[in-house]
Short mmCIF file of C-alpha atoms in Angstrom, two decimals:
data_model
loop_
_atom_site.label_atom_id
_atom_site.label_comp_id
_atom_site.label_asym_id
_atom_site.label_seq_id
_atom_site.Cartn_x
_atom_site.Cartn_y
_atom_site.Cartn_z
CA MET A 176 0.35 0.15 0.42
CA SER A 177 2.47 2.45 0.89
CA ALA A 178 4.43 2.19 -2.96
CA ARG A 179 1.67 3.96 -4.06
CA ALA A 180 1.37 7.88 -3.94
CA PRO A 181 0.24 9.39 -0.51
CA PRO A 182 -3.58 11.31 -0.60
CA SER A 183 -3.14 14.83 -1.82
CA TRP A 184 -5.97 17.02 -0.72
CA PRO A 185 -6.59 19.89 -3.62
CA ALA A 186 -5.22 23.20 -1.60
CA GLU A 187 -7.89 24.62 -3.43
CA LEU A 188 -9.88 23.38 -1.25
CA GLY A 189 -8.58 24.76 1.99
CA ASP A 190 -7.86 22.69 5.20
CA GLU A 191 -8.37 19.26 5.18
CA PRO A 192 -11.39 18.01 6.90
CA TRP A 193 -11.84 15.01 8.70
CA TRP A 194 -12.81 12.39 7.02
CA TRP A 195 -9.69 13.14 4.46
CA GLN A 196 -7.61 12.98 7.77
CA LYS A 197 -9.49 9.50 8.50
CA LEU A 198 -8.13 8.55 4.71
CA LEU A 199 -4.17 10.00 5.65
CA HIS A 200 -4.51 7.47 9.07
CA VAL A 201 -5.26 3.85 6.80
CA TYR A 202 -2.88 4.68 4.73
CA GLU A 203 0.10 5.50 6.65
CA HIS A 204 -1.07 2.82 8.54
CA LYS A 205 -1.61 0.29 6.50
CA GLN A 206 -4.98 -0.87 7.32
CA THR A 207 -8.45 -2.05 5.70
CA VAL A 208 -11.58 -0.28 7.07
CA LEU A 209 -12.10 3.12 6.03
CA ASP A 210 -14.36 4.60 7.98
CA LEU A 211 -16.01 7.53 6.99
CA ARG A 212 -19.57 7.51 8.52
CA HIS A 213 -20.82 10.64 9.87
CA PHE A 214 -22.29 10.98 12.82
CA ASP A 215 -20.79 14.72 14.52
CA ALA A 216 -23.70 17.68 12.85
CA SER A 217 -20.83 20.15 13.70
CA ARG A 218 -18.85 18.19 11.29
CA PRO A 219 -19.54 18.51 7.07
CA VAL A 220 -20.34 15.77 5.76
CA ILE A 221 -18.23 14.38 2.74
CA GLY A 222 -21.37 15.43 -0.14
CA ASP A 223 -21.00 15.34 -3.89
CA GLU A 224 -18.32 17.24 -4.60
CA GLY A 225 -16.27 15.51 -1.17
CA MET A 226 -16.63 12.66 -2.98
CA LYS A 227 -15.31 13.69 -6.51
CA VAL A 228 -12.07 14.25 -4.77
CA LEU A 229 -12.36 11.26 -2.27
CA ALA A 230 -12.66 8.88 -5.65
CA GLU A 231 -10.48 9.74 -7.74
CA ARG A 232 -7.19 11.38 -5.20
CA GLY A 233 -8.24 9.25 -2.10
CA LEU A 234 -9.21 5.48 -2.81
CA PRO A 235 -6.25 4.87 -5.49
CA SER A 236 -3.88 5.43 -2.53
CA VAL A 237 -5.65 2.51 -0.65
CA PRO A 238 -6.04 -0.14 -2.82
CA GLU A 239 -6.12 -3.42 -0.27
CA VAL A 240 -9.41 -1.31 1.58
CA THR A 241 -12.08 -4.08 2.25
CA LYS A 242 -14.73 -2.20 4.17
CA LEU A 243 -15.77 1.08 3.27
CA SER A 244 -18.11 2.89 5.16
CA LEU A 245 -19.94 6.26 3.96
CA TRP A 246 -23.63 5.96 6.02
CA GLY A 247 -25.06 9.81 6.54
CA ASN A 248 -22.54 12.47 4.30
CA HIS A 249 -25.60 13.48 1.95
CA ILE A 250 -23.82 12.17 -1.07
CA GLY A 251 -26.56 12.18 -4.09
CA ASP A 252 -26.77 10.50 -7.61
CA ASP A 253 -23.85 13.04 -9.04
CA GLY A 254 -21.67 11.60 -6.08
CA LEU A 255 -22.57 7.65 -6.73
CA GLN A 256 -21.87 8.13 -10.37
CA VAL A 257 -18.66 9.38 -9.42
CA LEU A 258 -18.09 6.18 -6.57
CA ALA A 259 -19.09 3.63 -9.17
CA GLU A 260 -16.97 4.63 -12.47
CA ARG A 261 -14.07 6.63 -10.71
CA GLY A 262 -13.54 4.82 -7.25
CA LEU A 263 -14.49 1.57 -7.00
CA PRO A 264 -11.79 0.26 -9.94
CA HIS A 265 -9.51 1.00 -7.46
CA VAL A 266 -10.33 -1.05 -4.08
CA PRO A 267 -11.05 -4.52 -6.12
CA LYS A 268 -10.53 -5.99 -2.71
CA LEU A 269 -13.93 -4.43 -1.84
CA THR A 270 -16.12 -6.97 0.73
CA ASP A 271 -18.62 -3.93 2.79
CA LEU A 272 -19.88 -1.29 1.03
CA TYR A 273 -22.29 1.07 3.11
CA LEU A 274 -24.18 3.75 1.18
CA GLY A 275 -27.27 3.76 3.85
CA GLY A 276 -28.35 6.95 4.94
CA ASN A 277 -27.72 9.04 2.55
CA ARG A 278 -29.81 10.69 -1.09
CA ILE A 279 -28.88 8.13 -3.73
CA GLY A 280 -31.88 7.86 -6.01
CA ALA A 281 -32.83 5.68 -8.36
CA GLU A 282 -30.99 7.50 -11.08
CA GLY A 283 -27.51 7.15 -9.00
CA LEU A 284 -28.74 3.32 -8.74
CA LYS A 285 -28.19 2.70 -12.38
CA VAL A 286 -24.89 3.75 -12.37
CA LEU A 287 -23.94 1.76 -8.91
CA ALA A 288 -25.46 -1.22 -10.45
CA LYS A 289 -24.63 -1.25 -14.17
CA ARG A 290 -20.50 -0.18 -13.53
CA GLY A 291 -19.74 -0.13 -9.96
CA LEU A 292 -20.42 -3.35 -8.81
CA ALA A 293 -18.61 -4.89 -11.50
CA SER A 294 -15.94 -3.61 -9.87
CA VAL A 295 -16.28 -5.26 -6.65
CA PRO A 296 -17.16 -8.64 -7.42
CA ASN A 297 -16.10 -9.97 -3.77
CA LEU A 298 -18.39 -7.46 -1.97
CA LEU A 299 -20.69 -9.83 0.90
CA ASN A 300 -22.11 -6.81 2.59
CA LEU A 301 -24.20 -4.19 0.40
CA SER A 302 -25.99 -1.99 2.53
CA LEU A 303 -27.97 0.98 0.98
CA GLY A 304 -30.96 1.05 2.90
CA ASP A 305 -32.57 4.90 4.15
CA ASN A 306 -32.03 6.18 0.46
CA HIS A 307 -34.87 6.83 -2.68
CA ILE A 308 -34.24 4.17 -4.57
CA GLY A 309 -37.89 3.14 -5.39
CA ALA A 310 -38.83 0.76 -7.59
CA ASP A 311 -36.95 1.45 -10.28
CA GLY A 312 -33.95 2.08 -8.71
CA ALA A 313 -35.04 -2.24 -7.17
CA LYS A 314 -35.37 -2.93 -10.96
CA VAL A 315 -31.96 -1.76 -12.21
CA LEU A 316 -30.21 -3.34 -8.79
CA ALA A 317 -32.38 -6.72 -10.17
CA GLU A 318 -31.34 -7.09 -13.42
CA ARG A 319 -28.34 -5.35 -14.14
CA GLY A 320 -26.47 -5.13 -10.68
CA LEU A 321 -26.76 -8.19 -8.39
CA GLN A 322 -25.60 -10.68 -10.85
CA HIS A 323 -21.80 -8.85 -10.73
CA VAL A 324 -21.68 -9.58 -6.56
CA PRO A 325 -22.46 -13.42 -6.52
CA LYS A 326 -21.09 -13.40 -2.49
CA LEU A 327 -23.02 -11.14 -1.59
CA THR A 328 -24.06 -12.72 1.90
CA ASN A 329 -26.20 -9.19 3.72
CA LEU A 330 -28.32 -7.02 1.51
CA SER A 331 -30.12 -3.68 3.66
CA LEU A 332 -32.75 -1.83 1.22
CA ARG A 333 -34.97 -0.29 3.99
CA SER A 334 -36.77 2.56 3.51
CA ASN A 335 -35.90 2.86 0.22
CA GLY A 336 -39.58 3.12 -1.21
CA ILE A 337 -39.11 0.06 -3.52
CA GLY A 338 -43.07 -1.27 -2.97
CA ASP A 339 -44.81 -3.87 -4.61
CA ARG A 340 -43.54 -3.04 -8.22
CA GLY A 341 -40.06 -3.24 -7.28
CA LEU A 342 -39.99 -6.27 -5.13
CA LYS A 343 -41.41 -8.19 -7.60
CA VAL A 344 -39.11 -7.67 -10.06
CA LEU A 345 -35.81 -8.10 -7.16
CA ALA A 346 -38.06 -11.41 -6.67
CA LYS A 347 -38.59 -13.33 -10.17
CA ARG A 348 -35.22 -11.09 -11.70
CA GLY A 349 -32.36 -10.43 -8.64
CA LEU A 350 -32.17 -12.57 -6.05
CA ARG A 351 -31.34 -15.59 -8.20
CA ASN A 352 -28.12 -13.57 -8.95
CA VAL A 353 -27.26 -13.93 -5.01
CA PRO A 354 -27.70 -17.30 -4.11
CA GLN A 355 -24.93 -16.80 -1.07
CA LEU A 356 -27.25 -14.56 0.77
CA THR A 357 -28.00 -15.25 3.91
CA ASN A 358 -29.91 -11.93 5.22
CA LEU A 359 -32.34 -9.49 3.65
CA ASP A 360 -34.39 -6.36 4.79
CA LEU A 361 -36.79 -5.03 3.00
CA SER A 362 -38.92 -3.68 5.98
CA HIS A 363 -40.21 -0.02 5.86
CA ASN A 364 -40.46 0.15 1.96
CA ASP A 365 -44.31 0.25 1.65
CA ILE A 366 -44.94 -2.79 0.82
CA GLY A 367 -48.53 -4.82 0.06
CA GLU A 368 -50.54 -8.04 -0.23
CA ASP A 369 -49.77 -8.44 -4.33
CA GLY A 370 -45.97 -8.18 -3.55
CA ALA A 371 -45.66 -10.06 -0.49
CA LYS A 372 -47.21 -12.95 -2.13
CA VAL A 373 -45.04 -12.97 -4.99
CA PHE A 374 -41.36 -12.19 -3.45
CA ALA A 375 -43.04 -15.11 -0.90
CA LYS A 376 -44.07 -17.53 -3.55
CA GLU A 377 -40.01 -17.36 -5.12
CA LEU A 378 -38.78 -17.89 -2.13
CA ALA A 379 -40.80 -20.97 -1.36
CA ALA A 380 -38.88 -22.10 -4.51
CA ASN A 381 -35.58 -22.17 -2.21
CA VAL A 382 -34.16 -19.37 -4.41
CA LEU A 383 -32.09 -17.77 -1.50
CA PRO A 384 -31.25 -21.72 -0.12
CA ILE A 385 -29.31 -20.38 2.55
CA LEU A 386 -30.94 -17.70 3.94
CA THR A 387 -31.87 -16.91 6.94
CA GLY A 388 -32.92 -13.48 8.39
CA LEU A 389 -35.72 -11.67 6.45
CA GLY A 390 -37.25 -8.33 7.43
CA GLY A 391 -40.14 -6.59 5.77
CA VAL A 392 -42.64 -9.76 5.13
CA ASP A 393 -43.78 -12.06 7.39
CA LEU A 394 -43.73 -14.72 5.60
CA HIS A 395 -46.49 -16.79 7.76
CA ASP A 396 -49.09 -14.59 6.58
CA HIS A 397 -48.98 -16.37 3.13
CA LEU A 398 -48.25 -20.05 3.52
CA ASP A 399 -50.80 -20.28 1.02
CA VAL A 400 -48.96 -19.70 -2.27
CA MET A 401 -45.75 -20.85 -0.82
CA GLN A 402 -47.55 -24.31 -0.01
CA LEU A 403 -47.09 -24.63 3.49
CA PRO A 404 -48.39 -26.52 6.10
CA GLY A 405 -51.25 -24.30 8.62
CA VAL A 406 -49.61 -25.34 11.33
CA LEU A 407 -46.69 -22.46 11.00
CA GLY A 408 -48.81 -20.14 11.32
CA SER A 409 -47.11 -18.63 14.32
CA ALA A 410 -43.72 -19.38 12.62
CA THR A 411 -41.03 -16.26 12.76
CA ASN A 412 -39.10 -15.68 9.40
CA LYS A 413 -36.22 -17.88 10.42
CA ASP A 414 -38.34 -20.86 11.26
CA ILE A 415 -40.00 -20.97 8.27
CA LEU A 416 -37.03 -20.21 6.51
CA LYS A 417 -35.44 -23.38 7.81
CA PHE A 418 -38.69 -25.41 6.84
CA ILE A 419 -37.90 -24.47 2.88
CA HIS A 420 -34.42 -25.37 3.36
CA GLU A 421 -35.18 -28.32 4.48
CA ARG A 422 -37.81 -29.22 2.56
CA ALA A 423 -36.02 -28.91 -1.00
CA GLN A 424 -33.44 -31.56 0.69
CA GLY A 425 -35.86 -33.70 1.15
CA VAL A 426 -35.76 -33.90 4.87
CA ALA A 427 -37.99 -31.18 5.95
CA LEU A 428 -40.21 -31.28 9.54
CA LEU A 429 -42.88 -30.24 10.74
CA PRO A 430 -41.91 -27.16 13.62
CA PRO A 431 -42.33 -27.05 16.79
CA PRO A 432 -45.15 -29.00 18.60
CA CYS A 433 -47.68 -26.60 19.72
CA PRO A 434 -48.05 -26.17 23.22
CA GLN A 435 -51.46 -26.32 25.27
CA ASP A 436 -52.85 -24.40 27.85
CA ASP A 437 -52.79 -27.53 30.05
CA GLY A 438 -49.00 -27.59 29.60
CA GLY A 439 -49.47 -30.52 26.87
CA VAL A 440 -48.09 -30.47 23.34
CA ARG A 441 -49.97 -30.91 20.28
CA MET A 442 -48.37 -32.60 16.83
CA ALA A 443 -49.81 -33.56 13.77
CA VAL A 444 -50.21 -37.63 13.19
CA ALA A 445 -49.38 -38.54 9.48
CA LYS A 446 -49.75 -41.90 8.45
CA VAL A 447 -47.34 -44.10 6.68
CA MET A 448 -48.47 -47.33 5.33
CA VAL A 449 -46.30 -49.42 4.35
CA ILE A 450 -47.75 -52.38 1.50
CA GLY A 451 -46.54 -55.31 -0.45
CA PRO A 452 -46.16 -59.11 -0.48
CA GLY A 453 -45.85 -61.03 1.93
CA ALA A 454 -41.95 -61.59 3.05
CA ALA A 455 -40.81 -58.60 1.07
CA GLY A 456 -39.24 -56.57 4.06
CA LYS A 457 -41.27 -54.57 5.39
CA THR A 458 -41.35 -55.35 9.34
CA THR A 459 -37.23 -55.36 8.64
CA LEU A 460 -37.18 -51.83 6.79
CA ILE A 461 -39.57 -49.95 9.40
CA HIS A 462 -37.42 -51.30 12.25
CA HIS A 463 -34.32 -50.41 9.91
CA PHE A 464 -35.99 -46.67 9.66
CA VAL A 465 -36.77 -45.87 13.67
CA SER A 466 -33.78 -47.85 14.67
CA GLY A 467 -31.31 -45.49 12.85
CA GLY A 468 -29.87 -48.50 11.14
CA GLU A 469 -29.99 -51.88 12.71
CA PHE A 470 -30.75 -54.74 11.40
CA LEU A 471 -33.33 -56.95 12.54
CA ARG A 472 -32.89 -60.76 12.91
CA ASP A 473 -35.42 -64.10 13.47
CA VAL A 474 -38.50 -61.94 11.77
CA THR A 475 -41.97 -63.81 11.92
CA MET A 476 -44.17 -63.10 8.96
CA THR A 477 -47.07 -59.82 10.07
CA ASP A 478 -50.61 -61.02 10.84
CA GLY A 479 -53.00 -59.12 9.65
CA MET A 480 -51.54 -55.01 10.70
CA GLU A 481 -49.20 -53.91 13.09
CA MET A 482 -48.71 -49.94 14.26
CA CYS A 483 -45.60 -48.58 15.30
CA ASP A 484 -46.09 -44.75 16.34
CA TRP A 485 -42.18 -42.34 15.70
CA THR A 486 -42.12 -39.05 16.39
CA ILE A 487 -39.41 -36.91 14.64
CA GLY A 488 -39.27 -33.18 14.45
CA GLY A 489 -42.71 -31.40 15.15
CA MET A 490 -44.90 -34.95 13.88
CA GLU A 491 -45.52 -38.29 14.64
CA LEU A 492 -45.45 -40.98 11.88
CA ARG A 493 -48.01 -43.92 12.64
CA PHE A 494 -46.80 -46.31 11.02
CA TYR A 495 -48.97 -49.32 9.47
CA ASP A 496 -46.95 -52.73 8.38
CA PHE A 497 -49.69 -54.55 6.65
CA GLY A 498 -49.37 -58.24 6.42
CA GLY A 499 -48.82 -59.48 2.49
CA GLN A 500 -50.88 -62.51 3.18
CA GLU A 501 -53.74 -62.69 -0.12
CA VAL A 502 -55.86 -63.67 3.10
CA TYR A 503 -55.13 -60.02 4.62
CA THR A 504 -55.77 -58.12 1.51
CA ASN A 505 -59.52 -57.47 1.69
CA THR A 506 -59.09 -56.05 5.43
CA HIS A 507 -56.43 -53.97 4.53
CA ARG A 508 -59.06 -51.40 2.73
CA LEU A 509 -60.61 -50.47 6.16
CA PHE A 510 -57.32 -49.25 7.03
CA LEU A 511 -55.95 -47.63 3.71
CA GLY A 512 -56.96 -43.82 3.33
CA THR A 513 -56.02 -40.61 1.36
CA LYS A 514 -53.93 -38.39 4.88
CA GLY A 515 -50.59 -39.87 4.38
CA VAL A 516 -48.37 -42.00 2.27
CA PHE A 517 -47.95 -45.35 1.14
CA VAL A 518 -44.67 -47.14 0.72
CA LEU A 519 -45.13 -50.26 -1.60
CA VAL A 520 -42.20 -52.83 -0.78
CA TRP A 521 -41.62 -55.79 -2.51
CA HIS A 522 -38.06 -58.45 -3.23
CA PRO A 523 -37.46 -58.74 -7.38
CA PRO A 524 -37.89 -60.11 -9.28
CA ASP A 525 -39.83 -63.35 -7.52
CA GLN A 526 -42.43 -60.24 -6.67
CA ASP A 527 -42.28 -57.82 -9.69
CA ARG A 528 -45.76 -59.12 -10.86
CA LEU A 529 -47.43 -58.07 -7.71
CA ILE A 530 -46.54 -54.69 -7.21
CA SER A 531 -49.38 -53.22 -9.81
CA GLU A 532 -51.68 -55.04 -8.04
CA TYR A 533 -50.56 -53.29 -4.54
CA ALA A 534 -50.14 -49.67 -6.57
CA ARG A 535 -53.45 -50.36 -7.74
CA ASP A 536 -55.29 -50.78 -4.56
CA ALA A 537 -53.64 -48.06 -2.77
CA LEU A 538 -54.84 -45.32 -5.85
CA ASP A 539 -58.37 -47.16 -5.24
CA CYS A 540 -58.61 -46.13 -2.32
CA ALA A 541 -56.65 -42.74 -2.43
CA PRO A 542 -56.55 -41.49 -6.04
CA ASP A 543 -54.20 -38.30 -5.49
CA ALA A 544 -51.59 -40.61 -3.26
CA HIS A 545 -48.09 -40.31 -3.15
CA LEU A 546 -46.17 -43.53 -3.50
CA VAL A 547 -42.50 -44.55 -2.51
CA PHE A 548 -41.70 -47.83 -4.30
CA VAL A 549 -38.93 -49.58 -2.39
CA SER A 550 -37.05 -52.38 -3.93
CA THR A 551 -35.42 -54.81 -1.17
CA HIS A 552 -32.14 -56.87 -1.51
CA ALA A 553 -29.79 -54.33 -3.29
CA HIS A 554 -26.94 -56.73 -2.84
CA ASP A 555 -28.13 -60.10 -4.71
CA GLN A 556 -27.76 -59.78 -7.83
CA ARG A 557 -30.27 -60.81 -8.85
CA SER A 558 -32.68 -57.95 -7.37
CA SER A 559 -30.01 -55.32 -8.80
CA ALA A 560 -31.19 -54.90 -12.35
CA MET A 561 -34.28 -53.26 -10.80
CA THR A 562 -34.65 -50.08 -12.21
CA SER A 563 -36.72 -46.49 -11.80
CA ALA A 564 -37.23 -46.92 -16.28
CA ARG A 565 -37.94 -51.16 -15.29
CA LEU A 566 -40.39 -49.97 -12.76
CA LYS A 567 -42.84 -47.50 -14.39
CA THR A 568 -42.79 -50.03 -17.56
CA LEU A 569 -44.06 -52.57 -14.84
CA VAL A 570 -47.21 -51.03 -13.24
CA GLY A 571 -47.64 -48.84 -16.09
CA ALA A 572 -47.74 -51.75 -18.00
CA ARG A 573 -49.85 -54.34 -15.60
CA CYS A 574 -52.54 -51.48 -14.33
CA ALA A 575 -53.07 -49.56 -17.21
CA LEU A 576 -52.02 -45.94 -16.02
CA GLY A 577 -48.99 -45.77 -17.86
CA LEU A 578 -46.80 -43.71 -17.15
CA VAL A 579 -49.06 -40.91 -15.69
CA LEU A 580 -48.92 -42.89 -12.35
CA PRO A 581 -49.57 -39.84 -9.99
CA ALA A 582 -48.41 -41.54 -7.37
CA PHE A 583 -45.23 -42.09 -8.45
CA SER A 584 -43.18 -40.17 -6.60
CA TRP A 585 -39.58 -41.84 -5.29
CA PHE A 586 -38.03 -45.40 -6.08
CA LEU A 587 -35.33 -46.98 -3.85
CA ASP A 588 -33.52 -50.03 -4.35
CA VAL A 589 -31.97 -50.98 -0.82
CA SER A 590 -30.65 -53.50 1.36
CA PHE A 591 -30.73 -53.91 4.96
CA VAL A 592 -27.17 -55.14 5.40
CA GLY A 593 -24.25 -53.15 5.93
CA GLY A 594 -26.89 -49.78 6.36
CA MET A 595 -27.13 -49.47 3.20
CA LEU A 596 -30.20 -47.44 3.62
CA THR A 597 -29.73 -44.96 6.26
CA ARG A 598 -31.51 -41.21 5.62
CA PHE A 599 -32.42 -42.38 1.81
CA PHE A 600 -35.85 -43.93 2.99
CA LEU A 601 -36.62 -41.27 5.77
CA SER A 602 -35.96 -38.38 3.29
CA PRO A 603 -38.96 -38.91 0.88
CA VAL A 604 -41.51 -40.61 3.60
CA VAL A 605 -40.66 -37.03 5.87
CA LEU A 606 -40.95 -34.48 2.91
CA LEU A 607 -44.00 -35.80 1.97
CA CYS A 608 -46.02 -36.20 5.36
CA GLY A 609 -45.19 -33.19 5.77
CA ARG A 610 -47.18 -31.99 2.22
CA TYR A 611 -50.01 -33.61 3.45
CA ALA A 612 -49.62 -31.58 6.84
CA ALA A 613 -51.80 -29.03 5.99
CA SER A 614 -54.94 -31.27 5.44
CA LEU A 615 -53.66 -33.32 8.72
CA GLU A 616 -53.95 -30.00 10.83
CA ARG A 617 -58.33 -30.00 10.11
CA PRO A 618 -59.42 -33.50 11.06
CA SER A 619 -59.23 -33.65 15.16
CA GLY A 620 -58.22 -37.02 15.10
CA LEU A 621 -55.18 -36.44 13.26
CA TRP A 622 -53.92 -34.33 16.01
CA ARG A 623 -52.48 -36.12 19.25
CA THR A 624 -51.85 -34.70 22.85
CA PHE A 625 -48.65 -35.23 24.85
CA LYS A 626 -47.82 -34.16 28.11
CA SER A 627 -44.61 -33.66 27.62
CA VAL A 628 -42.50 -33.54 23.64
CA PRO A 629 -41.45 -37.19 23.60
CA LYS A 630 -38.17 -37.26 22.45
CA PRO A 631 -36.74 -38.49 18.84
CA GLY A 632 -36.96 -42.30 19.06
CA GLU A 633 -39.35 -42.32 22.50
CA ALA A 634 -42.50 -43.97 21.55
CA LEU A 635 -40.58 -46.57 19.47
CA ARG A 636 -39.41 -47.76 22.68
CA SER A 637 -42.49 -48.37 23.55
CA CYS A 638 -43.25 -50.54 20.84
CA SER A 639 -40.54 -51.74 18.39
CA PRO A 640 -41.63 -54.16 15.65
CA ARG A 641 -40.23 -58.07 16.69
CA SER A 642 -37.92 -57.05 19.11
CA SER A 643 -38.21 -58.16 22.94
CA THR A 644 -38.85 -54.85 24.75
CA TRP A 645 -42.01 -53.76 22.71
CA PRO A 646 -45.14 -55.99 25.14
CA GLN A 647 -47.41 -53.33 24.01
CA ARG A 648 -48.40 -54.19 19.97
CA CYS A 649 -51.66 -53.05 18.09
CA ARG A 650 -53.04 -55.61 16.29
CA THR A 651 -56.07 -56.34 14.67
#
């Protein structure tokens, strides 16, 4: 830094102001933070005229600066244009740029977006709060500016009057350019219902996969357009964003259980109906899932149906383990329903011809149901030939549903040997159960009240399939 010529203040402008002296201090001590925030009303602001001197004679001497704060200095569009075109190119290592509390409008922001931000591609924090960029400024930032700063993690646009029009453009055309954004402040921007809904819908698509902080839009007011469960109605933006991120990863859980007046908690209950021919591995699958990978030995055939409850996150999964013997097929229809997930388990290739019948039975009871197809014994070479494409052919050909089978959600080829199953089964099952949460919350019979929040696995220890610690089986 010292190799550069020292900052030179124009003699014709009189004495050096306080902010120029700060610049000299940064230059002489080889510092990387240039804090020129204006707090003292007795001191002159930088203004547009001062910005011209700073950009042309000051910043070229401090190219190592990474943080630049110009808050509250009455900088307008002309000053911002000078900074964007003549100042920022000299500080390419900049990671933090604070321009809040100034007089920046749409015209100045156009220059910053089109030419200034391209000079600082490593920018992490950009503060433009308490200006008046309006909808036009938000539009040009979204369309021409954010693409230059893909590493951005914090963006403040508070109190800028961007309104619904500006927010819509920002949501549809800008946010995807900054996937590393973790905090976004949109508060005090005259945002109405229309703009908030469009913005919420875009967020629901997980365009900002690590966003945790959001101000200015209450997401719990727009669960309908985000297709989120109603039990998130009292959740914070942080909790809702976490749910969206987990849903995108296939492991979304419901929010924490709702506390009750009597000190208990209320949790949604989702059915997981495990169907398929006998000896396919249904009971072993359930046990493997809820026990965290334990292999179940000495399995006997399930008689009729057995139930097992398992709590995870804010939801209880109720597994219905249907015996695969043909004699029980008719009685199973009494328990099949629409509010849950169907898991069809079979052992290929010997049972391939049977899966279409079980798929048809499930769809007869619940035409819009989602199925998770699980072929077992993947370690067996005879079974490993099963693929998703082959499964579609088998099911489509045998039950005349073709390739538009609405239940075709997941196909998993698993083995219980060596812990190959792990969370590959957990993710789709929990995700699909979560999709039903909006309807799960209405019928009172699909909720269960506990005196305290069950710990993960607590329900299992009182009813674990086929284990010696499972004295209370629920048979029909």
